[in-house]
PDB file of C-alpha atoms in Angstrom:
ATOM      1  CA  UNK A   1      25.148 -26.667  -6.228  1.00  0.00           C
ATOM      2  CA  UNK A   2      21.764 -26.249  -5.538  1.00  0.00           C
ATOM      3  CA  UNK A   3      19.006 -27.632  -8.006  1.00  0.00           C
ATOM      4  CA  UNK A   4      16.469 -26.029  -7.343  1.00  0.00           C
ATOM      5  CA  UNK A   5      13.950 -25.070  -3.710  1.00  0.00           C
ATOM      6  CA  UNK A   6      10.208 -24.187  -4.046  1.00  0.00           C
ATOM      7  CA  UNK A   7       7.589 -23.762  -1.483  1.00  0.00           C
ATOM      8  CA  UNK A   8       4.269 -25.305  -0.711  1.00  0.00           C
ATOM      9  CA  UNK A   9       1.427 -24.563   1.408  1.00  0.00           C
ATOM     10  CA  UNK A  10      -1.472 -27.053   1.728  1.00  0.00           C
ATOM     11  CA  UNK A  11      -4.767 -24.871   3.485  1.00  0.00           C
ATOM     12  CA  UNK A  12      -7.614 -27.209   5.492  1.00  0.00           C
ATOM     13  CA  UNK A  13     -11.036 -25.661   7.169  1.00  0.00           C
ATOM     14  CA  UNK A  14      -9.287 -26.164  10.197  1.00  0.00           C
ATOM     15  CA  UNK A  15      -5.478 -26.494   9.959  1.00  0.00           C
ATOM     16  CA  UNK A  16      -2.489 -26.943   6.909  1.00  0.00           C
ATOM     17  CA  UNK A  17       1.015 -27.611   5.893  1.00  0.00           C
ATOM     18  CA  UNK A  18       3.421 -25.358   5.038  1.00  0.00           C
ATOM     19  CA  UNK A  19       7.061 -26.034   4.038  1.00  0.00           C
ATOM     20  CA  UNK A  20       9.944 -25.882   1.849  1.00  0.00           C
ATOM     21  CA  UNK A  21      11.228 -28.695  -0.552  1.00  0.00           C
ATOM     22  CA  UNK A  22      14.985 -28.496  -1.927  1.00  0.00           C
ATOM     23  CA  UNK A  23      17.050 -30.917  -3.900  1.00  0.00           C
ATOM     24  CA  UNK A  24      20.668 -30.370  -3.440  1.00  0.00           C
ATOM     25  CA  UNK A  25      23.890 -32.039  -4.337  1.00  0.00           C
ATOM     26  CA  UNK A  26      24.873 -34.568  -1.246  1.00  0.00           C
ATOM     27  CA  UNK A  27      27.982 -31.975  -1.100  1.00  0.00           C
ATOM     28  CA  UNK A  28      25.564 -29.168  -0.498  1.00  0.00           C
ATOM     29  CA  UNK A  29      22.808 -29.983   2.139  1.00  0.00           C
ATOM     30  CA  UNK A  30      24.414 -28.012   4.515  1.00  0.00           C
ATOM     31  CA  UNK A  31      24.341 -24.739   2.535  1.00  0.00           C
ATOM     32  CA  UNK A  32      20.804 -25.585   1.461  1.00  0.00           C
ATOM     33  CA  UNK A  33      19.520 -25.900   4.939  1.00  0.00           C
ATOM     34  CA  UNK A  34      21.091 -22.792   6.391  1.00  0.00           C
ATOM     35  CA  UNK A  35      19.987 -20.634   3.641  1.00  0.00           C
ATOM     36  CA  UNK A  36      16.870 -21.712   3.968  1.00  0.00           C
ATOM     37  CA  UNK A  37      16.106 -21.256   7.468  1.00  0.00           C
ATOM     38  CA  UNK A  38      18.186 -17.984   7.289  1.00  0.00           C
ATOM     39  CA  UNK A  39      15.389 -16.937   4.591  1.00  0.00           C
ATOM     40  CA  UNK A  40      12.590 -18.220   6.576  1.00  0.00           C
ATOM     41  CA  UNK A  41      13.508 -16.801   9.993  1.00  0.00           C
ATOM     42  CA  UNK A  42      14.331 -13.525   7.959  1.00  0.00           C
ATOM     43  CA  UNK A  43      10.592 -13.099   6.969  1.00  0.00           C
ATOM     44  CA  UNK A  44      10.145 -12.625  11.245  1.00  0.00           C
ATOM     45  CA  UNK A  45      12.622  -9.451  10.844  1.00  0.00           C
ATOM     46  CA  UNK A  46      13.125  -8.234   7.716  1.00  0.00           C
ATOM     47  CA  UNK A  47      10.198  -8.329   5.308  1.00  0.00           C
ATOM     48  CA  UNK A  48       9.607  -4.962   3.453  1.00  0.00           C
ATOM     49  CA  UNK A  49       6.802  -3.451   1.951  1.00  0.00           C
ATOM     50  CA  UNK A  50       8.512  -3.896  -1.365  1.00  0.00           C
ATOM     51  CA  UNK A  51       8.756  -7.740  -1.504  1.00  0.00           C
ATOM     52  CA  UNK A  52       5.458  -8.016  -0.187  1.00  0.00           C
ATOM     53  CA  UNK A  53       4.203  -6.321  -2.545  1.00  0.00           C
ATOM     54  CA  UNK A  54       6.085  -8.102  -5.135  1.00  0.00           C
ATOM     55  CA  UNK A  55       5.138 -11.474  -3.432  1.00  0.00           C
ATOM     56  CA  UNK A  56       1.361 -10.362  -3.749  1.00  0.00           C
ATOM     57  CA  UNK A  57       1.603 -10.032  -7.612  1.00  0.00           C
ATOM     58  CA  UNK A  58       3.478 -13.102  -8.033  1.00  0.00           C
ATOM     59  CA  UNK A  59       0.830 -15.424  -6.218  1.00  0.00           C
ATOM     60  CA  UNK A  60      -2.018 -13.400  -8.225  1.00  0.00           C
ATOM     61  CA  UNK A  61      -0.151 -14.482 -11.497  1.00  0.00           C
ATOM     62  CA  UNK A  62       0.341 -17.927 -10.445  1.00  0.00           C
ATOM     63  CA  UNK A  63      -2.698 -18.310  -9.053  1.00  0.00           C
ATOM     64  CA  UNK A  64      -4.056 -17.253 -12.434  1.00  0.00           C
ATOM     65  CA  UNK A  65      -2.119 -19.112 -14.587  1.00  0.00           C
ATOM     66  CA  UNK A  66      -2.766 -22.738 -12.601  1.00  0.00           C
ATOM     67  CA  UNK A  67      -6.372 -21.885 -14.166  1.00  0.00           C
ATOM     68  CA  UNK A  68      -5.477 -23.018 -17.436  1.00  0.00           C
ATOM     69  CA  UNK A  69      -7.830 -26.047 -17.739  1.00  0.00           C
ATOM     70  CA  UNK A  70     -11.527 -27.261 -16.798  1.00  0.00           C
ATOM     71  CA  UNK A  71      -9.385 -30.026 -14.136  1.00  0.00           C
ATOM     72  CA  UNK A  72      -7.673 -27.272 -12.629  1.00  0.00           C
ATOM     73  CA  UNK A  73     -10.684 -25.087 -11.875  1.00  0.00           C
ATOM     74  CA  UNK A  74     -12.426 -28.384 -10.885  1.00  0.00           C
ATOM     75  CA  UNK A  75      -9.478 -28.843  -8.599  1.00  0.00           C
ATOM     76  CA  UNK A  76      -9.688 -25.292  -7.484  1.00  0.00           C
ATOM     77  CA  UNK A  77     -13.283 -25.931  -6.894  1.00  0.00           C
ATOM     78  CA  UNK A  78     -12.833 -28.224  -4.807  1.00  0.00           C
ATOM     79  CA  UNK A  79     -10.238 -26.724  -2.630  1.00  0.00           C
ATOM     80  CA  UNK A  80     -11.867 -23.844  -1.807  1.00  0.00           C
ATOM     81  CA  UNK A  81     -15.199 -26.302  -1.176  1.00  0.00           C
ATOM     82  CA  UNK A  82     -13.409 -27.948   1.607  1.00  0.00           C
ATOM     83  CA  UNK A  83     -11.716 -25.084   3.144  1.00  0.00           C
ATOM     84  CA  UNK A  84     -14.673 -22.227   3.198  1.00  0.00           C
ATOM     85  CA  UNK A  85     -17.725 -24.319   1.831  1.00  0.00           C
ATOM     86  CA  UNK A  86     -18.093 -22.237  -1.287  1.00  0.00           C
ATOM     87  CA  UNK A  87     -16.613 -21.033  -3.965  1.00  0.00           C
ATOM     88  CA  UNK A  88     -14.795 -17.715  -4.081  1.00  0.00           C
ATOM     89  CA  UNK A  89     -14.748 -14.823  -6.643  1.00  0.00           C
ATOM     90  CA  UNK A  90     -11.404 -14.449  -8.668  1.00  0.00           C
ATOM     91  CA  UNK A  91     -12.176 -10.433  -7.016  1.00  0.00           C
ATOM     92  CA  UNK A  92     -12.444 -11.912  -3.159  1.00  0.00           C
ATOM     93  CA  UNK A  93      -9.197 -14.029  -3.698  1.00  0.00           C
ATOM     94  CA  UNK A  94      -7.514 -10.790  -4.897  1.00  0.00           C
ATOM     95  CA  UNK A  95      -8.654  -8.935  -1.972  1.00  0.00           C
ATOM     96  CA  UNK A  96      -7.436 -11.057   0.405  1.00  0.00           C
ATOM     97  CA  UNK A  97      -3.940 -11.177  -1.207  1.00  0.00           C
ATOM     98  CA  UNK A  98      -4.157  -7.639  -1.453  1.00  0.00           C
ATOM     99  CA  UNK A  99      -5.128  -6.672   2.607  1.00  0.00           C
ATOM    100  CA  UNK A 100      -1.384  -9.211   3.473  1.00  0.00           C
ATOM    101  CA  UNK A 101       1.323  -5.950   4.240  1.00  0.00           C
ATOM    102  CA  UNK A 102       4.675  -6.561   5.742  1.00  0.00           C
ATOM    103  CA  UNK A 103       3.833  -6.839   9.426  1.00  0.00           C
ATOM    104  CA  UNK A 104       0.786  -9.240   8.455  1.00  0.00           C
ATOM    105  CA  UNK A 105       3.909 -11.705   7.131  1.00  0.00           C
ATOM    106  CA  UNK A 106       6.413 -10.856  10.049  1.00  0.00           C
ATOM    107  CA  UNK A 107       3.006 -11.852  12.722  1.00  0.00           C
ATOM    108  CA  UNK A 108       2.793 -15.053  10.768  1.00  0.00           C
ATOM    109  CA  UNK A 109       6.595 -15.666  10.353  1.00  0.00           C
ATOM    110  CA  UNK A 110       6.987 -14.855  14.349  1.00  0.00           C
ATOM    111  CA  UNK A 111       3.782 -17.152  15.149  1.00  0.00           C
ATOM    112  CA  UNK A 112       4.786 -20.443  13.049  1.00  0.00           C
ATOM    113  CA  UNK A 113       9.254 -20.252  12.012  1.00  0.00           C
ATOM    114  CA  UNK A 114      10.481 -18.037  14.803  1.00  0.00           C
ATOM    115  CA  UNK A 115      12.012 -20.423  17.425  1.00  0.00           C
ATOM    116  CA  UNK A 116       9.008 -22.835  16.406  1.00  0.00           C
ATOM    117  CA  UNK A 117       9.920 -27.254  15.744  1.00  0.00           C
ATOM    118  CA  UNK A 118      10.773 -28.525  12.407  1.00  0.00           C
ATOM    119  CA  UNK A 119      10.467 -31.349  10.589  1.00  0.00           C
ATOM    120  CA  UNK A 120      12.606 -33.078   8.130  1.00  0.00           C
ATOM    121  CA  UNK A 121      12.359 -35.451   5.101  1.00  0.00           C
ATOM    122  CA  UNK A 122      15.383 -36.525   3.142  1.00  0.00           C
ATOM    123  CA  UNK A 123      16.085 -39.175   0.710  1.00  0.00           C
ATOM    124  CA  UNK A 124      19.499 -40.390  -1.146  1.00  0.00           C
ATOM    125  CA  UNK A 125      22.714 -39.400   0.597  1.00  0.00           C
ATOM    126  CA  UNK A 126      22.016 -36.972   2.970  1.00  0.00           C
ATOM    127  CA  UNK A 127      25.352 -37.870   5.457  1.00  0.00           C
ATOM    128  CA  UNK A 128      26.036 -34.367   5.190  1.00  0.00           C
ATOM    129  CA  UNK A 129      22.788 -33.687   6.158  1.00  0.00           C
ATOM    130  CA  UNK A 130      22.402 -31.450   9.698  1.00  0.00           C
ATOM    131  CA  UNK A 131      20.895 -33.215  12.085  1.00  0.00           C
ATOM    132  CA  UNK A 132      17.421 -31.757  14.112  1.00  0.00           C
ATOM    133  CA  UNK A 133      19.539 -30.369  16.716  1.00  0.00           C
ATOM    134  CA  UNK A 134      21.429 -27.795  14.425  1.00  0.00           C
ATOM    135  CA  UNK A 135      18.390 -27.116  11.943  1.00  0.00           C
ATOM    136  CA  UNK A 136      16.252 -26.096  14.981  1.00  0.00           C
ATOM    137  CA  UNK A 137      18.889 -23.671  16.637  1.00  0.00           C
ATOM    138  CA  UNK A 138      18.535 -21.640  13.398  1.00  0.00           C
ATOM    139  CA  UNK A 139      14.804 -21.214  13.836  1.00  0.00           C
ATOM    140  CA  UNK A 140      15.221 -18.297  15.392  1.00  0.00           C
ATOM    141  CA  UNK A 141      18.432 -15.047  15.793  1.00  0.00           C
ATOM    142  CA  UNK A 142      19.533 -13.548  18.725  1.00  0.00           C
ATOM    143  CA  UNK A 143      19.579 -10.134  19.152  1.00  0.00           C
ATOM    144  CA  UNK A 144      21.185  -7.708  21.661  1.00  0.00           C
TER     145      UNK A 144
END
């Protein structure tokens, strides 16, 4: 029912973009969107040591293989030009990744999903698409 959801994140020296994109049958937008926020709200409460770690080593193998041609590490270049002014090491990337621990990604979650606006893009049939109303009461869980 669900074809397939990915994440993005787009850094800038002094801002960026980060989001989720899903393509769904029309039949399913409802499911998508709830398990989505549920997932994203869920990194404010319940990210473990385990899937951060696990997270980590996924990103460092992505991150690696994206390297796999002279445009891509022109690309990269370029990137990193534009958000620090320099190029850095492979080693200084790593380390970075590395020092992120589970309460580093529930602080983040909590500053920028938890009870925080959203916005929405949708194209084809999206009638069973929830509207902003419903999508932004499940930014965030109540607890007693």
């Amino acid at each position: 029912r669900h074809r397939g959801v990915m994440s993005f994140n787009s850094c800038y020296k002094d801002t960026g973009l980060f989001g989720v994109y899903g393509v769904a049958e029309p039949t399913s937008l409802n499911d998508l969107a709830f398990y989505t926020l549920e997932s994203m709200v869920g990194l404010c409460h319940n990210a473990t040591e385990e899937e951060v770690a696990r997270a980590r080593t996924q990103l460092k193998a992505t991150m690696l293989a994206h390297l796999d041609s002279s445009s891509a590490i022109c690309e990269d270049i370029g990137r990193q030009m534009l958000t620090y002014n320099r190029r850095l090491s492979p080693a200084e990337i790593f380390a970075r990744i590395d020092a992120v621990d589970a309460s580093a990604v529930k602080a983040a979650a909590n500053k920028f999903i938890n009870d925080q606006d959203v916005a929405v893009a949708a194209l084809g049939p999206i009638h069973e698409l929830p509207d902003y109303n419903w999508l932004r009461r499940r930014t965030y869980w109540l607890s007693m």
